[in-house]
Short mmCIF file of C-alpha atoms and ligand atoms in Angstrom, two decimals:
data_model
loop_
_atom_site.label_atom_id
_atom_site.label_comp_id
_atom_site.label_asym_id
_atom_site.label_seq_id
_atom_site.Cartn_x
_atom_site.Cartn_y
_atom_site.Cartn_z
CA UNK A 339 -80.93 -39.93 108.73
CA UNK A 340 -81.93 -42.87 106.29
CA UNK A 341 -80.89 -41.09 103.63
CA UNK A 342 -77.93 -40.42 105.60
CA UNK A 343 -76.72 -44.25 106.27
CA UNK A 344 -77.69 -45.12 102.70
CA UNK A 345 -74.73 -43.16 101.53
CA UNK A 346 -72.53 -44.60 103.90
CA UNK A 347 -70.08 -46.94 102.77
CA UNK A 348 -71.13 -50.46 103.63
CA UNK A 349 -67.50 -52.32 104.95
CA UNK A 350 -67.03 -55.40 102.33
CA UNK A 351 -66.42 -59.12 104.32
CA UNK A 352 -63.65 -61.31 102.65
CA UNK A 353 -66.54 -64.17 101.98
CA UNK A 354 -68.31 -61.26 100.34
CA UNK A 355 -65.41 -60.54 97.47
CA UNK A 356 -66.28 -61.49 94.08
CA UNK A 357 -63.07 -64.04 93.34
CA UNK A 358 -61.57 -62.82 89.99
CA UNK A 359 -58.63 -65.25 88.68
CA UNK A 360 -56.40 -63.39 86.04
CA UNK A 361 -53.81 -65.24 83.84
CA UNK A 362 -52.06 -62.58 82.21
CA UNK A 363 -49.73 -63.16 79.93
CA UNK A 364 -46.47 -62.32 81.84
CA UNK A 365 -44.19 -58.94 82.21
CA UNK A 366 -42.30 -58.62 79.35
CA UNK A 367 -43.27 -55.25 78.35
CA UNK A 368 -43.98 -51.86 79.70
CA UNK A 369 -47.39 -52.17 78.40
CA UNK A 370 -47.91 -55.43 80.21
CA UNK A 371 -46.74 -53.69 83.71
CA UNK A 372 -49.22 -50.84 83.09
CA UNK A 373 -51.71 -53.57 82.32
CA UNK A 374 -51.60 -55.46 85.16
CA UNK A 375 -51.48 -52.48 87.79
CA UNK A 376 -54.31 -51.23 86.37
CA UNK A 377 -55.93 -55.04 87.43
CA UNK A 378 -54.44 -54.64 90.67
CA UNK A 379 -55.81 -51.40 90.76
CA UNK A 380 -59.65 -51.49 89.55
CA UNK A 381 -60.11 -55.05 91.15
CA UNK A 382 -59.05 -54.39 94.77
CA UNK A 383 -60.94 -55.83 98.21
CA UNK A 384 -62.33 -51.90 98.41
CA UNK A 385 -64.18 -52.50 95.52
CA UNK A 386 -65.26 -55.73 96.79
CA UNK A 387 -63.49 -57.80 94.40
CA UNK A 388 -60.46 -60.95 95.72
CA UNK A 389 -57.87 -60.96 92.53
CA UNK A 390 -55.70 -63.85 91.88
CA UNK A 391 -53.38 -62.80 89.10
CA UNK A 392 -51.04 -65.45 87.78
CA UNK A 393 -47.85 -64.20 85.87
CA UNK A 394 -47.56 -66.78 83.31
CA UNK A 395 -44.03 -66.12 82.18
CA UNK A 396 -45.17 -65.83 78.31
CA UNK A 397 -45.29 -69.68 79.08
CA UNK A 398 -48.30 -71.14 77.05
CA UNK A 399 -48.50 -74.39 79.36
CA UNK A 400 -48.37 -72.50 82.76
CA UNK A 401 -51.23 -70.32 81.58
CA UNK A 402 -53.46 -73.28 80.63
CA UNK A 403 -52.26 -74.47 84.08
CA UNK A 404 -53.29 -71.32 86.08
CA UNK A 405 -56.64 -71.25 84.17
CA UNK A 406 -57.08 -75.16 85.65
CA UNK A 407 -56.62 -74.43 88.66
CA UNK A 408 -58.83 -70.90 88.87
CA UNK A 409 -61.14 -74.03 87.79
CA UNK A 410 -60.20 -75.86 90.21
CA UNK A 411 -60.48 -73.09 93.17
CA UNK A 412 -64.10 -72.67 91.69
CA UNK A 413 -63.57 -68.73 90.96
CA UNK A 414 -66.22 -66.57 90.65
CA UNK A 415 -65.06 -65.37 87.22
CA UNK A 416 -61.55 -66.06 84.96
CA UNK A 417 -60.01 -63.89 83.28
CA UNK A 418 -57.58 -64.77 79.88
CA UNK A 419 -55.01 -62.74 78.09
CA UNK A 420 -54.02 -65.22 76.07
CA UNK A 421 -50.08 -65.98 75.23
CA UNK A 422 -51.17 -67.74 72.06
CA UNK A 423 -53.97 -67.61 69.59
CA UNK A 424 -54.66 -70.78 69.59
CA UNK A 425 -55.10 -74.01 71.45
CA UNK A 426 -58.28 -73.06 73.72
CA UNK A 427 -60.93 -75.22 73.47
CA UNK A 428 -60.30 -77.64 75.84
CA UNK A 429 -59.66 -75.75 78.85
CA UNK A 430 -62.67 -72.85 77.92
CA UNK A 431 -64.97 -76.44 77.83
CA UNK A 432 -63.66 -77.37 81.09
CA UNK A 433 -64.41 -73.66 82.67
CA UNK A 434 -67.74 -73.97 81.12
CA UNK A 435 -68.14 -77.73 82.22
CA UNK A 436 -67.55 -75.84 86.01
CA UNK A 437 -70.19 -73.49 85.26
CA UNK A 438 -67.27 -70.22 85.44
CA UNK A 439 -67.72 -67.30 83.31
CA UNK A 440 -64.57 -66.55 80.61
CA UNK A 441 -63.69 -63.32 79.62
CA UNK A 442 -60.82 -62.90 76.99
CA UNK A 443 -59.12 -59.61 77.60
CA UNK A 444 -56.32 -57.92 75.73
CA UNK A 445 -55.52 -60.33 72.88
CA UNK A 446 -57.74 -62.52 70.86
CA UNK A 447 -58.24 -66.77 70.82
CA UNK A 448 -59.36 -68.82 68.13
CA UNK A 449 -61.73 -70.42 68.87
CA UNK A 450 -65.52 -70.49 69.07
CA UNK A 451 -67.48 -67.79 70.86
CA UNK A 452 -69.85 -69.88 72.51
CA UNK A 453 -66.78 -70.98 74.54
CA UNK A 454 -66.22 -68.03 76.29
CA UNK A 455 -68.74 -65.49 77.45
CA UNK A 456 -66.91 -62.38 76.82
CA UNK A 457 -64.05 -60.67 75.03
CA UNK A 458 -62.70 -57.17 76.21
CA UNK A 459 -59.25 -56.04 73.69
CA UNK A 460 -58.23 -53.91 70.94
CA UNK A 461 -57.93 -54.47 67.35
CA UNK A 462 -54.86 -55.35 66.61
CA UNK A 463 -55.07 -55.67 62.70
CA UNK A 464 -56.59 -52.34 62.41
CA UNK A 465 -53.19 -51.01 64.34
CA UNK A 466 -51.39 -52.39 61.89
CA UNK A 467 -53.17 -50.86 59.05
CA UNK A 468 -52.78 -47.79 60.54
CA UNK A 469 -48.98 -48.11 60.28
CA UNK A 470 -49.24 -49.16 57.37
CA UNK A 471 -51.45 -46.00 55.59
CA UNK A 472 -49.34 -43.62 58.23
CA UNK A 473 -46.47 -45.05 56.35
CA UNK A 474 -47.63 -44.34 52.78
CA UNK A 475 -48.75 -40.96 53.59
CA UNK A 476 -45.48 -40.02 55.26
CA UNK A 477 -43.26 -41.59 52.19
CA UNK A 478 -45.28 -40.70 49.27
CA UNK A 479 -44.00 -42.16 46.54
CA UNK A 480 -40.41 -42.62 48.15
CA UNK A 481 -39.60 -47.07 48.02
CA UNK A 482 -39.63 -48.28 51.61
CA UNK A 483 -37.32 -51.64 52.13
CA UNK A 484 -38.57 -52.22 55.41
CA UNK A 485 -37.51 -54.65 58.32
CA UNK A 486 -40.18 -55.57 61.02
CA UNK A 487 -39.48 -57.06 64.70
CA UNK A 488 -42.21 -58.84 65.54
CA UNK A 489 -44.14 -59.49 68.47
CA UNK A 490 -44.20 -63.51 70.30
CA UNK A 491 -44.79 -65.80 68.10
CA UNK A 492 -48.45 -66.76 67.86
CA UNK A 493 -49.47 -64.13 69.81
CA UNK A 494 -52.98 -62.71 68.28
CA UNK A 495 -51.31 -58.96 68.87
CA UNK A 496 -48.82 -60.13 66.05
CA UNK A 497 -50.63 -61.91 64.08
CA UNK A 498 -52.89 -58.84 63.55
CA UNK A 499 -50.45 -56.12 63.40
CA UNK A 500 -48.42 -58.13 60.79
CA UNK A 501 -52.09 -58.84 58.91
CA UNK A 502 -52.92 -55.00 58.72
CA UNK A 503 -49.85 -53.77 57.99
CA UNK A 504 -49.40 -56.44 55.21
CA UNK A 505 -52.48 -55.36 53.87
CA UNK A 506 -51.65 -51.85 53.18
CA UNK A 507 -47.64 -53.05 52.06
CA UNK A 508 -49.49 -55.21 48.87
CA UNK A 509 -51.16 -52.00 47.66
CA UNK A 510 -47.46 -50.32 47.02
CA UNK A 511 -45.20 -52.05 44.62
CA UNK A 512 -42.52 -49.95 45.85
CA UNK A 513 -42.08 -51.35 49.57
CA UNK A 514 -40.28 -54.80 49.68
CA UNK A 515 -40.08 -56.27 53.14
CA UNK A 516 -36.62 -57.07 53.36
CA UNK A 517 -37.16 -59.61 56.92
CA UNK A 518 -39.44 -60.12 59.45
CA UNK A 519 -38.32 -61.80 63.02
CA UNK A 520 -39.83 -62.25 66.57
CA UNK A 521 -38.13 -59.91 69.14
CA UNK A 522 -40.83 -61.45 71.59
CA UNK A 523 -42.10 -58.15 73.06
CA UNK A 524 -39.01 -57.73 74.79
CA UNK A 525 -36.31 -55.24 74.63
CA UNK A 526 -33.47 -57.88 74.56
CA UNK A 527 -35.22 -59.89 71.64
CA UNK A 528 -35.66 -56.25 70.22
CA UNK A 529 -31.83 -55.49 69.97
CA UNK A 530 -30.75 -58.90 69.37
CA UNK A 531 -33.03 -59.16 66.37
CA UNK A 532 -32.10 -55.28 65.09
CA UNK A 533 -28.58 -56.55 65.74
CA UNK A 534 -28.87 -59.43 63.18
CA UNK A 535 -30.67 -57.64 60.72
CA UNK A 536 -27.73 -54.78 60.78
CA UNK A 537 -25.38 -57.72 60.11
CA UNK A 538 -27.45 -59.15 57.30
CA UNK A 539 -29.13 -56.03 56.00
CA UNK A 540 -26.80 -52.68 56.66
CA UNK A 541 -27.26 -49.89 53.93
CA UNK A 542 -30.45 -51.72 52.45
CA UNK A 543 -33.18 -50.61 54.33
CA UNK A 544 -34.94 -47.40 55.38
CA UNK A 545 -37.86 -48.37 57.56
CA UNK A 546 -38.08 -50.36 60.91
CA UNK A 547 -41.26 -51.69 62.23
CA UNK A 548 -41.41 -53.25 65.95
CA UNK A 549 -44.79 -54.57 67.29
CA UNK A 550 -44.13 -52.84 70.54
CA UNK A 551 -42.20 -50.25 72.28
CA UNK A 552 -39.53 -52.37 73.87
CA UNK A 553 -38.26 -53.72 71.03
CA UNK A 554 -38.08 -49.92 69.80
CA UNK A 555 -35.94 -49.20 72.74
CA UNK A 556 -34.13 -52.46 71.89
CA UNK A 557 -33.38 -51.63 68.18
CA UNK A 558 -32.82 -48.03 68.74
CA UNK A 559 -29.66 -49.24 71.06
CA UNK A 560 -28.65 -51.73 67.94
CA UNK A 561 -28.67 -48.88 65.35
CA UNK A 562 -26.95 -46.43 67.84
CA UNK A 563 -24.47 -49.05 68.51
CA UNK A 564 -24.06 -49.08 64.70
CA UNK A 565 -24.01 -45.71 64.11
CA UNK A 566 -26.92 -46.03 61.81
CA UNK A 567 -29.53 -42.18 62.33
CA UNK A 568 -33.35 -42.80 62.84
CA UNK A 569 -36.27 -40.88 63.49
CA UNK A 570 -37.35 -37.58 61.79
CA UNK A 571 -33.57 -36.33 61.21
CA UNK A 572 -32.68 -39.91 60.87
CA UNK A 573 -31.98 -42.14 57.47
CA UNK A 574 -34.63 -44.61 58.61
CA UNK A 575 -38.30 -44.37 59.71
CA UNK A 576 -39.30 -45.87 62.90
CA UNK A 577 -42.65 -46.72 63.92
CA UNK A 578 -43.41 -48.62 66.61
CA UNK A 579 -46.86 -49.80 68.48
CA UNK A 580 -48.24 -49.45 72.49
CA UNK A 581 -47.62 -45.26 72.99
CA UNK A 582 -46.55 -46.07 76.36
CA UNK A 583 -45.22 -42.92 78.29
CA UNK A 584 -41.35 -43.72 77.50
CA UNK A 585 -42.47 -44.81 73.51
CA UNK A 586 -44.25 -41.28 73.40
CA UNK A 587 -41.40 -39.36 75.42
CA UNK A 588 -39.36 -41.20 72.08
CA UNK A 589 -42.05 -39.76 69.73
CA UNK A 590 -42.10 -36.30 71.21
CA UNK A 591 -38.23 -36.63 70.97
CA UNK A 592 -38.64 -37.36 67.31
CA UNK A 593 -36.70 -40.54 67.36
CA UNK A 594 -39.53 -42.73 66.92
CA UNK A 595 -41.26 -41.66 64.12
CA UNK A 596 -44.91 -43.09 64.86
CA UNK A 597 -46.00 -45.04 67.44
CA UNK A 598 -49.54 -46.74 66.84
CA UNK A 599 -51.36 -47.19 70.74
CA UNK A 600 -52.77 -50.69 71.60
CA UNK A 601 -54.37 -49.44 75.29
CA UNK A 602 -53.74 -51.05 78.24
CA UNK A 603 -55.96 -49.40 80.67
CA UNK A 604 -58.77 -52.37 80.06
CA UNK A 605 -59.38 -53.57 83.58
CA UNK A 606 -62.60 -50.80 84.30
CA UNK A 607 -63.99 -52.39 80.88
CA UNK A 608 -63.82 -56.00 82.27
CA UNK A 609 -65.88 -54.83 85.82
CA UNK A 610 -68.24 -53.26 83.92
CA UNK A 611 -68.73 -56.62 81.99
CA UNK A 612 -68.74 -58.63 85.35
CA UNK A 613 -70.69 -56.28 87.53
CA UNK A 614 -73.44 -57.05 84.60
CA UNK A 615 -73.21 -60.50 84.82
CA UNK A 616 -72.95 -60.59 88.74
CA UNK A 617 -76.46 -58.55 88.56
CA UNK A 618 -78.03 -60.86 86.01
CA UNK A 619 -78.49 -58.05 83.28
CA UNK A 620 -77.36 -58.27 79.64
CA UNK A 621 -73.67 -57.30 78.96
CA UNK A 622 -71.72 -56.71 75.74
CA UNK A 623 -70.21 -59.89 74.43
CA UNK A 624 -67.75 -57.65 72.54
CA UNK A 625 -66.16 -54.20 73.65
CA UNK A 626 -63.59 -52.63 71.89
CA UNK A 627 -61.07 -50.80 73.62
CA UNK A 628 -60.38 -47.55 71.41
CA UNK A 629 -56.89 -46.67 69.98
CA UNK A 630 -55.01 -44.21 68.28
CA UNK A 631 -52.06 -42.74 66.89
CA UNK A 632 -49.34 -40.19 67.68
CA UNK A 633 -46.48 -38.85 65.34
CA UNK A 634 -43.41 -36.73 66.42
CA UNK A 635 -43.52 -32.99 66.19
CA UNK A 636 -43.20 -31.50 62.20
CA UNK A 637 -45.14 -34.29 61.26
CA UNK A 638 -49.05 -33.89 60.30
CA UNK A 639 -51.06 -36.69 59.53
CA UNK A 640 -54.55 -37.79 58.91
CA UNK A 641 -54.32 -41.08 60.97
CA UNK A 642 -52.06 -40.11 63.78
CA UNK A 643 -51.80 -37.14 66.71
CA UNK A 644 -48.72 -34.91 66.84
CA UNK A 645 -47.21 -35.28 69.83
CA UNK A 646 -46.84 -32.19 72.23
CA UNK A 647 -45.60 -32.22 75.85
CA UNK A 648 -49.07 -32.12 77.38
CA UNK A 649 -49.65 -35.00 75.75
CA UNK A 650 -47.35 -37.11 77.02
CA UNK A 651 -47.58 -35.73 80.49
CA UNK A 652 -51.57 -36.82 80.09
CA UNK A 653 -50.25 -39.98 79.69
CA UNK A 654 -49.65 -41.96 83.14
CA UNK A 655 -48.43 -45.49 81.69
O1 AHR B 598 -51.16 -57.83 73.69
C1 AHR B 598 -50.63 -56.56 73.80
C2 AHR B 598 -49.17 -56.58 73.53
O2 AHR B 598 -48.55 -57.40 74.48
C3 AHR B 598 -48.46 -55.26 73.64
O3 AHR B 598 -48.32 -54.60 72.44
C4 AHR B 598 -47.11 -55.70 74.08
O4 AHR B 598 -46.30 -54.66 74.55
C5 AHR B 598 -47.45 -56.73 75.05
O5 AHR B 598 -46.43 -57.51 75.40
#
């Protein structure tokens, strides 16, 4: 019978939740949405956990704000996906000053590590060199004049997936990078962007690069609007990051070309790190969320997946 009761589950009292504040970035992407139900998800009241997520609006002052007042409502733990690279110190010293534990989830700060007690995220310059060497093993030695939509500005998720894929773009003397403009995640600032480079750029370039899947969706609406072919059959090559379910239906379609996956399913990750801490044991001050790569059907590659239907209906975001 003890045995018995011991395996019952024990009913959790609201004093007894573990308080979790979350200032996520906003919802400006499909990626984000996926991220943040998988928070609401993995940090529920069953699992004995109280989460206060704060949409932030991709609003750099009202995420300093929400983390202030997690502070200031003495949270058990904070959670950060920062808007912006930089500009941290002050508030992480004030978290500290209060004695809360910091994790940085999703995107990366500058700032020092002994500010912060944990980081959680993928790596977003090693995305971007995998665009980058997909992209030289799919051209050869074909010139690529290529334009790129970037992510927000400041953002550590553009910062490194402009690094990496800069990295691999000064090995090839061949690819000139015609432009390069924020589309802000979004798939308004995707199509407005692809719209002004059509004006500028029209005939002159043969490769599109946006930081995220809703700018592809964005940019593929701009090109069909201009009557301009993409995608395997297409006169330019489209690669896009995330491999979110609609990005990968895209890929399977063949009309994005390769789409490089940043992972949002990160919330388990973050537990694990605060179920260590809550039980005093040592935890991983760094865990890297895995990625990979998919590329539409016809296409092998050495850095990416081919996508088949099963894939994409194993994928649930
Ligand atoms: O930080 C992750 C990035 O943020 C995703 O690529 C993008 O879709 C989101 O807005």
């Amino acid at each position: 019978a003890a045995a018995t009761l011991s395996m019952m589950a024990m009913p959790v009292y609201a004093d007894d939740l573990v308080t979790v504040g979350y200032a996520q970035v906003g919802h400006e992407s499909d990626w984000r949405t996926a991220n943040t139900q998988n928070y609401q998800d993995v940090f529920s009241e069953d699992a004995g956990y109280s989460l206060d997520l704060v949409d932030c609006d991709n609003d750099n002052a009202a995420q300093l704000e929400a983390v202030r007042t997690f502070i200031s409502k003495d949270m058990d733990y904070i959670v950060i996906a920062p808007i912006q690279s930089a500009g941290w110190d002050t508030v992480l010293q004030e978290a500290q000053d209060a004695g809360i534990p910091v994790i940085i989830a999703d995107r990366e700060i500058e700032a020092s590590d002994d500010l912060y007690d944990a980081w959680v995220g993928t790596n977003t310059t090693n995305e971007g060199i995998t665009a980058g060497n997909w992209l030289a093993e799919y051209l050869g030695d074909a010139d690529a004049n290529i334009l790129v939509i970037e992510g927000s500005v400041g953002a550590s998720a553009t910062l490194g997936r402009t690094d990496g894929f800069n990295q691999v773009a000064g090995e090839h003397d061949n690819w000139t990078i015609l432009d390069s403009q924020s589309g802000d995640f979004t798939q308004a600032g995707g199509q407005e962007v692809m719209e002004s480079f059509i004006k500028s750029y029209e005939g002159q370039f043969n490769v599109v690069i946006c930081q995220n899947d809703n700018e592809a969706y964005g940019a593929m609406d701009a090109m069909d609007a201009a009557g301009i072919t993409y995608g395997v059959d297409g006169d330019v090559t489209l690669i896009s990051f995330d491999a979110t379910h609609d990005g990968l239906q895209y890929t399977l379609d063949g009309k994005i070309n390769c789409d490089v996956e940043c992972n949002p399913i990160q919330a388990e990750t973050v537990k694990g790190v605060i179920e260590k801490m809550q039980a005093g044991e040592d935890y991983e001050k760094t865990t890297l969320v895995e990625d990979q790569a998919f590329v539409a059907p016809g296409i092998e590659s050495e850095y990416a997946t081919t996508m088949t239907q099963e894939v994409l209906d194993g994928r649930a975001y």
